[in-house]
Short mmCIF file of N, CA and C and ligand atoms in Angstrom, two decimals:
data_model
loop_
_atom_site.label_atom_id
_atom_site.label_comp_id
_atom_site.label_asym_id
_atom_site.label_seq_id
_atom_site.Cartn_x
_atom_site.Cartn_y
_atom_site.Cartn_z
N MET V 1 79.52 -1.28 -33.75
CA MET V 1 78.51 -0.98 -33.56
C MET V 1 77.29 -1.53 -33.61
N THR V 2 76.78 -1.02 -32.83
CA THR V 2 75.38 -2.01 -32.98
C THR V 2 74.40 -0.95 -34.14
N ASP V 3 73.19 -2.43 -33.70
CA ASP V 3 72.45 -1.14 -34.93
C ASP V 3 71.78 0.13 -34.53
N MET V 4 71.18 -0.52 -33.39
CA MET V 4 71.40 1.15 -32.11
C MET V 4 71.72 1.89 -32.56
N ARG V 5 72.81 2.29 -31.93
CA ARG V 5 74.13 3.06 -32.85
C ARG V 5 73.58 3.69 -34.41
N ILE V 6 74.07 2.86 -34.70
CA ILE V 6 74.16 2.84 -36.84
C ILE V 6 72.81 3.76 -36.76
N ALA V 7 71.84 3.83 -36.05
CA ALA V 7 70.35 3.71 -36.48
C ALA V 7 70.37 5.53 -35.84
N ARG V 8 70.81 5.51 -34.35
CA ARG V 8 71.39 7.01 -34.18
C ARG V 8 72.18 8.36 -34.17
N ASN V 9 72.74 7.43 -34.68
CA ASN V 9 74.24 8.65 -35.81
C ASN V 9 73.12 8.50 -37.02
N VAL V 10 72.40 7.89 -37.86
CA VAL V 10 71.46 8.30 -39.15
C VAL V 10 71.28 9.85 -38.90
N ARG V 11 70.03 8.19 -38.20
CA ARG V 11 68.99 10.37 -37.03
C ARG V 11 70.04 11.39 -36.69
N ARG V 12 70.91 11.65 -36.55
CA ARG V 12 71.34 12.47 -36.38
C ARG V 12 72.24 13.52 -37.43
N TRP V 13 72.39 12.73 -38.42
CA TRP V 13 73.22 13.46 -39.58
C TRP V 13 72.51 13.68 -40.35
N ALA V 14 70.82 12.43 -40.77
CA ALA V 14 70.48 13.23 -42.28
C ALA V 14 70.38 14.40 -42.27
N PRO V 15 69.67 15.28 -41.17
CA PRO V 15 69.36 16.71 -41.19
C PRO V 15 70.52 17.22 -42.15
N ALA V 16 71.64 17.56 -41.58
CA ALA V 16 72.63 18.18 -41.87
C ALA V 16 73.30 18.14 -42.93
N ILE V 17 73.67 16.35 -43.12
CA ILE V 17 73.83 16.00 -44.68
C ILE V 17 72.47 16.10 -46.37
N LEU V 18 71.32 16.05 -45.62
CA LEU V 18 70.47 17.18 -46.66
C LEU V 18 69.88 18.19 -46.97
N LEU V 19 70.07 19.01 -45.26
CA LEU V 19 70.14 20.32 -45.10
C LEU V 19 72.20 20.97 -46.95
N ALA V 20 72.27 20.31 -46.75
CA ALA V 20 74.33 20.52 -47.32
C ALA V 20 73.90 20.31 -48.40
N LEU V 21 73.66 18.35 -49.28
CA LEU V 21 72.47 18.38 -50.83
C LEU V 21 71.63 19.44 -51.03
N ALA V 22 71.18 20.53 -50.50
CA ALA V 22 69.67 20.96 -51.07
C ALA V 22 70.52 21.93 -51.31
N LEU V 23 71.14 22.82 -50.33
CA LEU V 23 72.12 23.88 -50.46
C LEU V 23 73.47 23.45 -51.71
N ALA V 24 73.73 22.62 -52.28
CA ALA V 24 74.94 21.95 -53.44
C ALA V 24 74.07 22.03 -55.03
N SER V 25 72.91 21.64 -54.32
CA SER V 25 72.33 21.78 -55.61
C SER V 25 71.33 23.79 -55.84
N VAL V 26 71.32 24.14 -55.17
CA VAL V 26 70.88 25.64 -55.30
C VAL V 26 72.20 25.84 -55.81
N TRP V 27 73.06 26.04 -55.40
CA TRP V 27 74.81 27.13 -55.74
C TRP V 27 74.39 26.65 -57.82
N ALA V 28 74.61 25.63 -56.93
CA ALA V 28 75.29 25.33 -58.43
C ALA V 28 74.02 25.54 -59.84
N ASP V 29 73.67 25.38 -59.82
CA ASP V 29 72.18 26.86 -60.00
C ASP V 29 73.09 28.54 -60.37
N ALA V 30 73.28 28.69 -59.41
CA ALA V 30 72.98 30.05 -59.46
C ALA V 30 73.88 30.26 -60.18
N PRO V 31 73.95 31.52 -61.28
CA PRO V 31 74.60 32.61 -61.64
C PRO V 31 76.73 32.57 -61.71
N TRP V 32 76.30 33.24 -60.09
CA TRP V 32 78.16 33.75 -60.40
C TRP V 32 77.99 31.78 -60.20
N ALA V 33 77.83 30.33 -59.93
CA ALA V 33 78.36 30.31 -59.56
C ALA V 33 78.65 29.67 -61.03
N GLN V 34 78.15 29.62 -62.28
CA GLN V 34 78.77 29.46 -63.11
C GLN V 34 79.81 30.83 -64.61
N THR V 35 79.55 31.42 -63.84
CA THR V 35 80.30 33.14 -64.63
C THR V 35 81.71 32.90 -64.26
N GLN V 36 82.83 33.28 -64.34
CA GLN V 36 83.83 34.20 -63.91
C GLN V 36 84.34 35.57 -63.68
N GLY V 37 85.04 36.32 -63.02
CA GLY V 37 85.44 37.59 -63.26
C GLY V 37 83.66 38.26 -64.97
N ARG V 38 84.18 39.46 -64.70
CA ARG V 38 82.93 39.99 -65.39
C ARG V 38 82.44 39.39 -66.45
N VAL V 39 81.16 40.16 -65.77
CA VAL V 39 79.52 39.42 -66.67
C VAL V 39 79.71 39.97 -67.65
N ILE V 40 79.39 39.96 -69.53
CA ILE V 40 78.66 41.11 -70.46
C ILE V 40 77.77 40.06 -70.66
N TYR V 41 76.67 41.35 -70.87
CA TYR V 41 74.99 40.59 -70.66
C TYR V 41 74.99 40.62 -72.21
N MET V 42 74.88 40.42 -73.01
CA MET V 42 74.26 39.75 -74.98
C MET V 42 73.64 39.00 -75.41
N ALA V 43 72.79 39.63 -76.65
CA ALA V 43 71.75 38.90 -76.87
C ALA V 43 71.20 38.76 -78.01
N THR V 44 70.75 37.96 -79.25
CA THR V 44 70.48 37.97 -80.34
C THR V 44 69.45 38.25 -81.07
N ILE V 45 69.51 39.79 -81.70
CA ILE V 45 68.11 40.10 -82.32
C ILE V 45 68.24 39.86 -83.62
N GLU V 46 66.14 40.52 -83.54
CA GLU V 46 66.47 40.80 -85.75
C GLU V 46 65.82 41.97 -85.49
N PRO V 47 66.01 42.80 -85.86
CA PRO V 47 65.72 44.09 -86.36
C PRO V 47 65.13 44.28 -87.87
N ARG V 48 64.04 44.44 -87.91
CA ARG V 48 62.33 43.92 -89.03
C ARG V 48 61.53 45.41 -89.52
N GLY V 49 62.06 45.50 -90.72
CA GLY V 49 61.37 47.30 -90.83
C GLY V 49 60.26 45.82 -92.44
N GLY V 50 59.97 47.41 -93.24
CA GLY V 50 59.07 46.42 -93.91
C GLY V 50 58.48 47.81 -94.51
N ALA V 51 57.82 48.22 -95.63
CA ALA V 51 56.65 48.92 -96.17
C ALA V 51 55.29 48.55 -96.64
N GLN V 52 54.91 49.63 -97.47
CA GLN V 52 53.97 49.54 -98.30
C GLN V 52 54.22 49.32 -99.78
N GLN V 53 53.73 48.30 -100.42
CA GLN V 53 54.32 48.72 -101.30
C GLN V 53 53.99 49.05 -102.62
N ASP V 54 52.85 50.41 -102.43
CA ASP V 54 52.14 50.98 -103.35
C ASP V 54 52.58 52.83 -102.55
N LYS V 55 53.43 52.44 -101.84
CA LYS V 55 54.27 53.72 -100.54
C LYS V 55 56.02 53.53 -101.18
N GLU V 56 56.25 52.81 -101.11
CA GLU V 56 57.44 51.95 -101.59
C GLU V 56 57.48 51.15 -102.56
N PRO V 57 58.06 51.35 -103.04
CA PRO V 57 58.41 49.56 -103.68
C PRO V 57 59.15 49.35 -103.31
N PHE V 58 58.72 47.41 -104.06
CA PHE V 58 60.07 46.55 -103.19
C PHE V 58 61.49 46.62 -103.69
N PRO V 59 62.23 47.01 -103.04
CA PRO V 59 63.60 47.40 -103.51
C PRO V 59 64.17 45.79 -104.65
N GLN V 60 64.77 46.08 -105.88
CA GLN V 60 64.62 44.81 -106.70
C GLN V 60 65.40 44.01 -106.24
N THR V 61 66.95 45.45 -106.58
CA THR V 61 68.46 44.76 -106.13
C THR V 61 68.33 43.57 -104.62
N PRO V 62 69.05 42.24 -105.31
CA PRO V 62 69.38 41.48 -104.10
C PRO V 62 70.45 41.82 -103.02
N LEU V 63 70.27 40.84 -101.60
CA LEU V 63 70.54 41.59 -101.06
C LEU V 63 72.27 40.37 -101.32
N PRO V 64 72.80 40.69 -100.22
CA PRO V 64 74.43 39.73 -100.36
C PRO V 64 73.69 38.10 -99.97
N GLY V 65 74.74 37.55 -100.22
CA GLY V 65 74.05 35.88 -99.38
C GLY V 65 74.61 34.96 -98.44
N GLY V 66 73.28 34.10 -97.88
CA GLY V 66 73.79 33.97 -96.82
C GLY V 66 71.80 33.94 -95.55
N GLU V 67 71.89 33.91 -95.02
CA GLU V 67 70.72 34.18 -94.48
C GLU V 67 71.62 34.94 -93.20
N GLY V 68 71.59 35.87 -93.42
CA GLY V 68 72.36 37.47 -92.14
C GLY V 68 71.04 38.55 -92.91
N TYR V 69 71.35 38.05 -94.19
CA TYR V 69 69.64 39.48 -94.76
C TYR V 69 68.28 38.39 -95.08
N ARG V 70 66.92 38.94 -95.07
CA ARG V 70 66.37 38.75 -95.39
C ARG V 70 65.19 39.59 -95.76
N LYS V 71 65.14 39.13 -97.15
CA LYS V 71 64.00 40.11 -98.01
C LYS V 71 62.45 39.44 -98.47
N THR V 72 61.65 39.41 -97.98
CA THR V 72 60.56 38.64 -98.91
C THR V 72 59.28 40.20 -99.22
N PRO V 73 59.45 39.26 -100.80
CA PRO V 73 58.10 40.66 -101.39
C PRO V 73 56.86 40.42 -101.24
N PRO V 74 56.61 42.01 -101.90
CA PRO V 74 55.24 41.99 -101.27
C PRO V 74 53.64 41.13 -101.06
N ASP V 75 53.55 40.64 -99.82
CA ASP V 75 51.90 39.81 -98.93
C ASP V 75 51.01 39.88 -100.69
N ALA V 76 50.12 39.47 -100.04
CA ALA V 76 49.21 40.11 -100.59
C ALA V 76 47.87 40.99 -100.58
N ASN V 77 48.37 41.43 -99.18
CA ASN V 77 47.89 43.15 -99.23
C ASN V 77 49.19 43.88 -99.04
N GLY V 78 50.20 43.71 -100.07
CA GLY V 78 50.76 44.37 -100.54
C GLY V 78 52.22 44.59 -99.40
N ARG V 79 52.29 43.98 -99.24
CA ARG V 79 53.48 44.43 -97.42
C ARG V 79 55.36 43.79 -97.24
N TRP V 80 55.82 44.06 -97.84
CA TRP V 80 57.27 43.90 -97.38
C TRP V 80 58.09 43.76 -96.75
N GLU V 81 59.72 43.06 -96.33
CA GLU V 81 60.18 43.23 -95.58
C GLU V 81 61.16 43.32 -95.28
N VAL V 82 61.98 42.75 -94.84
CA VAL V 82 62.98 43.11 -94.58
C VAL V 82 63.95 43.01 -93.03
N VAL V 83 64.28 41.58 -92.89
CA VAL V 83 65.44 41.86 -91.10
C VAL V 83 66.07 41.10 -91.07
N THR V 84 67.53 41.26 -90.20
CA THR V 84 68.58 41.38 -90.53
C THR V 84 68.97 40.31 -88.82
N TYR V 85 69.87 39.46 -88.03
CA TYR V 85 70.45 39.16 -86.64
C TYR V 85 72.08 40.24 -86.22
N GLN V 86 71.20 39.95 -86.00
CA GLN V 86 72.90 40.97 -84.98
C GLN V 86 72.46 40.80 -83.31
N TRP V 87 74.02 40.56 -83.18
CA TRP V 87 74.71 40.31 -81.99
C TRP V 87 73.80 42.29 -81.21
N SER V 88 73.47 41.93 -80.67
CA SER V 88 73.51 42.87 -79.05
C SER V 88 73.41 42.36 -77.77
N PRO V 89 74.82 44.14 -76.98
CA PRO V 89 75.52 44.87 -78.29
C PRO V 89 76.55 44.81 -79.06
N GLY V 90 77.07 44.99 -80.82
CA GLY V 90 77.80 44.41 -81.27
C GLY V 90 79.48 44.63 -80.96
N THR V 91 79.79 46.02 -80.17
CA THR V 91 80.92 46.50 -79.21
C THR V 91 81.82 45.89 -78.27
N ILE V 92 81.87 44.67 -77.07
CA ILE V 92 82.11 44.47 -76.66
C ILE V 92 83.23 44.16 -76.12
N VAL V 93 84.19 45.26 -74.78
CA VAL V 93 85.56 46.16 -74.75
C VAL V 93 86.01 44.41 -73.59
N VAL V 94 86.39 45.17 -73.07
CA VAL V 94 87.55 44.04 -72.11
C VAL V 94 89.17 44.06 -72.24
N ARG V 95 90.33 44.04 -70.92
CA ARG V 95 91.02 44.60 -71.04
C ARG V 95 92.40 43.40 -70.81
N GLU V 96 92.79 43.68 -71.82
CA GLU V 96 94.50 42.58 -72.05
C GLU V 96 94.59 41.86 -70.25
N GLY V 97 94.61 40.42 -70.39
CA GLY V 97 94.71 39.61 -69.22
C GLY V 97 93.18 40.15 -68.60
N GLU V 98 92.76 40.68 -68.81
CA GLU V 98 91.69 39.37 -68.01
C GLU V 98 90.43 39.42 -68.28
N THR V 99 88.84 38.62 -67.41
CA THR V 99 89.72 36.44 -67.22
C THR V 99 87.26 37.39 -66.96
N VAL V 100 86.93 37.85 -68.60
CA VAL V 100 85.20 37.40 -68.39
C VAL V 100 84.18 36.18 -68.69
N THR V 101 82.88 36.67 -69.13
CA THR V 101 82.45 35.35 -69.19
C THR V 101 81.08 37.14 -69.83
N LEU V 102 80.78 35.68 -71.37
CA LEU V 102 80.04 36.49 -72.19
C LEU V 102 78.07 35.59 -71.48
N GLU V 103 77.21 35.91 -70.98
CA GLU V 103 76.70 35.49 -70.62
C GLU V 103 74.72 36.80 -72.03
N ILE V 104 74.69 35.19 -73.20
CA ILE V 104 74.28 35.20 -73.99
C ILE V 104 73.03 35.05 -74.85
N VAL V 105 71.49 35.18 -74.68
CA VAL V 105 70.10 35.16 -74.31
C VAL V 105 69.77 35.13 -75.42
N GLY V 106 69.49 33.92 -76.89
CA GLY V 106 68.97 33.99 -77.80
C GLY V 106 67.31 33.81 -77.81
N ILE V 107 67.23 35.53 -78.38
CA ILE V 107 66.36 35.95 -78.45
C ILE V 107 65.52 35.85 -80.20
N ASN V 108 66.05 36.34 -80.83
CA ASN V 108 65.53 36.23 -81.92
C ASN V 108 66.67 34.62 -82.44
N GLY V 109 65.88 33.91 -84.50
CA GLY V 109 66.90 33.27 -84.80
C GLY V 109 67.13 32.16 -83.87
N ASP V 110 66.32 30.86 -84.15
CA ASP V 110 66.32 29.14 -83.32
C ASP V 110 67.43 29.13 -83.03
N VAL V 111 68.95 29.55 -83.58
CA VAL V 111 70.19 28.73 -83.59
C VAL V 111 71.04 29.65 -84.32
N HIS V 112 72.38 30.17 -83.35
CA HIS V 112 74.02 30.45 -84.45
C HIS V 112 74.70 30.00 -83.50
N PRO V 113 75.25 29.40 -84.94
CA PRO V 113 75.99 28.50 -84.09
C PRO V 113 77.38 29.65 -84.37
N SER V 114 78.82 29.11 -83.77
CA SER V 114 78.90 30.45 -83.53
C SER V 114 80.43 30.96 -82.89
N THR V 115 81.37 31.26 -82.95
CA THR V 115 83.59 31.10 -82.86
C THR V 115 83.81 32.52 -82.63
N ILE V 116 84.27 32.80 -81.78
CA ILE V 116 85.75 34.16 -81.54
C ILE V 116 87.23 33.40 -82.43
N PRO V 117 87.23 33.57 -83.03
CA PRO V 117 89.04 32.83 -83.70
C PRO V 117 89.40 33.62 -83.21
N GLY V 118 90.07 32.49 -83.09
CA GLY V 118 91.51 33.35 -82.30
C GLY V 118 91.22 33.27 -80.33
N LEU V 119 89.99 32.84 -79.95
CA LEU V 119 89.91 32.75 -78.75
C LEU V 119 89.29 31.98 -78.23
N VAL V 120 87.54 32.31 -78.57
CA VAL V 120 86.94 30.69 -78.57
C VAL V 120 86.29 30.12 -78.79
N ASN V 121 86.12 28.40 -79.49
CA ASN V 121 86.36 28.00 -80.95
C ASN V 121 84.95 27.88 -81.40
N SER V 122 84.25 27.86 -79.95
CA SER V 122 82.87 28.11 -81.05
C SER V 122 82.23 27.23 -79.49
N PHE V 123 80.97 27.62 -79.71
CA PHE V 123 79.56 27.80 -78.86
C PHE V 123 78.01 28.50 -79.66
N THR V 124 77.55 27.67 -78.61
CA THR V 124 75.83 27.76 -80.33
C THR V 124 75.11 28.45 -78.66
N VAL V 125 74.17 29.58 -79.87
CA VAL V 125 73.33 30.68 -79.26
C VAL V 125 72.10 29.83 -79.38
N LYS V 126 71.04 29.38 -78.87
CA LYS V 126 70.31 29.44 -79.24
C LYS V 126 68.64 29.84 -78.03
N ARG V 127 67.26 30.30 -78.90
CA ARG V 127 66.00 31.00 -78.80
C ARG V 127 65.75 30.39 -77.37
N GLY V 128 65.19 31.27 -75.72
CA GLY V 128 65.31 30.81 -74.92
C GLY V 128 66.36 30.07 -74.01
N GLU V 129 67.46 30.39 -74.23
CA GLU V 129 68.79 29.62 -73.75
C GLU V 129 69.69 30.58 -72.99
N ILE V 130 70.42 30.78 -72.01
CA ILE V 130 71.60 31.40 -71.62
C ILE V 130 73.25 29.95 -72.30
N THR V 131 73.65 30.77 -72.52
CA THR V 131 75.02 29.92 -73.22
C THR V 131 75.55 30.82 -73.15
N ARG V 132 76.69 30.59 -71.72
CA ARG V 132 77.71 30.70 -71.10
C ARG V 132 79.29 30.96 -71.72
N VAL V 133 80.06 32.15 -72.57
CA VAL V 133 81.34 31.75 -72.85
C VAL V 133 82.32 32.64 -71.56
N THR V 134 83.10 31.77 -70.82
CA THR V 134 83.76 31.88 -70.23
C THR V 134 85.27 32.31 -71.21
N PHE V 135 86.50 33.22 -71.15
CA PHE V 135 87.76 33.35 -71.45
C PHE V 135 88.71 34.23 -70.89
N THR V 136 89.96 33.73 -71.16
CA THR V 136 91.04 35.40 -70.43
C THR V 136 91.56 35.77 -71.60
N ALA V 137 91.36 37.14 -72.36
CA ALA V 137 91.90 37.82 -73.10
C ALA V 137 93.11 38.20 -72.96
N THR V 138 93.90 37.17 -73.03
CA THR V 138 95.42 37.54 -73.31
C THR V 138 96.23 37.87 -74.19
N LYS V 139 96.05 38.78 -75.75
CA LYS V 139 96.31 39.73 -76.16
C LYS V 139 95.40 40.60 -76.96
N PRO V 140 95.54 41.78 -77.31
CA PRO V 140 95.46 43.32 -77.36
C PRO V 140 95.17 42.96 -78.51
N GLY V 141 93.77 43.14 -78.74
CA GLY V 141 93.28 43.37 -80.86
C GLY V 141 91.67 44.18 -81.00
N LEU V 142 91.54 43.56 -82.03
CA LEU V 142 90.26 43.15 -82.76
C LEU V 142 89.93 40.87 -83.20
N TYR V 143 88.45 41.13 -82.06
CA TYR V 143 88.34 40.00 -82.28
C TYR V 143 86.57 40.03 -82.70
N PRO V 144 87.39 39.59 -84.59
CA PRO V 144 84.81 39.14 -84.44
C PRO V 144 84.47 38.00 -83.87
N ILE V 145 83.45 38.63 -83.50
CA ILE V 145 82.26 37.34 -82.84
C ILE V 145 81.28 37.64 -84.20
N THR V 146 81.80 35.54 -84.66
CA THR V 146 81.21 35.71 -85.83
C THR V 146 79.65 34.74 -85.79
N CYS V 147 78.70 34.34 -86.02
CA CYS V 147 77.86 33.36 -86.66
C CYS V 147 77.69 33.30 -87.71
N THR V 148 78.52 31.73 -87.25
CA THR V 148 78.32 30.95 -88.94
C THR V 148 77.51 31.39 -90.10
N LYS V 149 76.00 30.26 -88.67
CA LYS V 149 75.02 30.56 -89.81
C LYS V 149 74.50 31.89 -90.68
N HIS V 150 74.76 32.80 -89.60
CA HIS V 150 74.12 34.13 -90.49
C HIS V 150 74.98 35.14 -91.08
N THR V 151 76.00 34.76 -92.09
CA THR V 151 76.60 35.71 -92.63
C THR V 151 76.44 36.26 -93.82
N PRO V 152 76.49 37.73 -94.43
CA PRO V 152 77.87 37.61 -93.53
C PRO V 152 78.12 38.15 -92.75
N ASN V 153 77.14 39.24 -92.79
CA ASN V 153 76.35 40.06 -91.39
C ASN V 153 76.62 39.53 -89.57
N MET V 154 76.57 38.95 -88.83
CA MET V 154 75.51 38.65 -88.05
C MET V 154 77.14 38.09 -87.55
N GLN V 155 77.94 39.83 -87.25
CA GLN V 155 79.81 39.62 -86.75
C GLN V 155 79.43 40.95 -85.69
N GLY V 156 80.02 40.63 -84.25
CA GLY V 156 80.62 42.09 -84.00
C GLY V 156 81.91 41.87 -83.99
N THR V 157 81.67 43.00 -81.97
CA THR V 157 83.28 42.96 -82.34
C THR V 157 83.86 42.88 -80.85
N LEU V 158 84.94 42.31 -80.29
CA LEU V 158 85.06 42.78 -79.46
C LEU V 158 86.57 43.20 -79.37
N VAL V 159 86.36 44.08 -78.68
CA VAL V 159 88.14 44.96 -77.89
C VAL V 159 88.91 44.42 -76.85
N VAL V 160 90.12 43.95 -77.23
CA VAL V 160 90.80 43.92 -75.73
C VAL V 160 91.91 44.57 -75.96
N LEU V 161 91.46 45.96 -75.10
CA LEU V 161 92.61 46.80 -75.16
C LEU V 161 93.67 46.73 -74.17
N SER V 162 94.51 47.35 -74.78
CA SER V 162 96.50 46.90 -74.32
C SER V 162 96.54 47.02 -72.92
N LYS V 163 97.56 47.14 -71.85
CA LYS V 163 97.44 47.43 -70.86
C LYS V 163 98.29 48.70 -70.57
CU1 LIG S 1 72.71 34.04 -85.87
#
């Protein structure tokens, strides 16, 4: 090949190659490229409550240990609060043999190191990010979806229905 012919070939194919690269990068970021099977959308949430000390005295009974519950005594204005962390939804249902992707967005709590024993070894959900967990539910039963930081109660239930 002469230099002229090489130059002509580059000019001929460059637009098609650039277009293919652009499409590949778009497809790689698309949600359907990163999920398999049915997608179940979840979030980490933080229900919060509280009251004024003069209307509703601060309950002195301690909550169970771990980071799953937090109760703050009355502040300078007499307001006390209680918070916890949860999966939303707390119960998800899949069929035996079904492949699903949990797409979890971190809303509350900076980080949630988590596991679904027997199905998913470990995954981490961070605030402001999406975590996708794909698995095939091979065996019917009830599986806890456990955050190992917000113990004892940040635990959901995965129900695998038998065929
Ligand atoms: Cu957590």
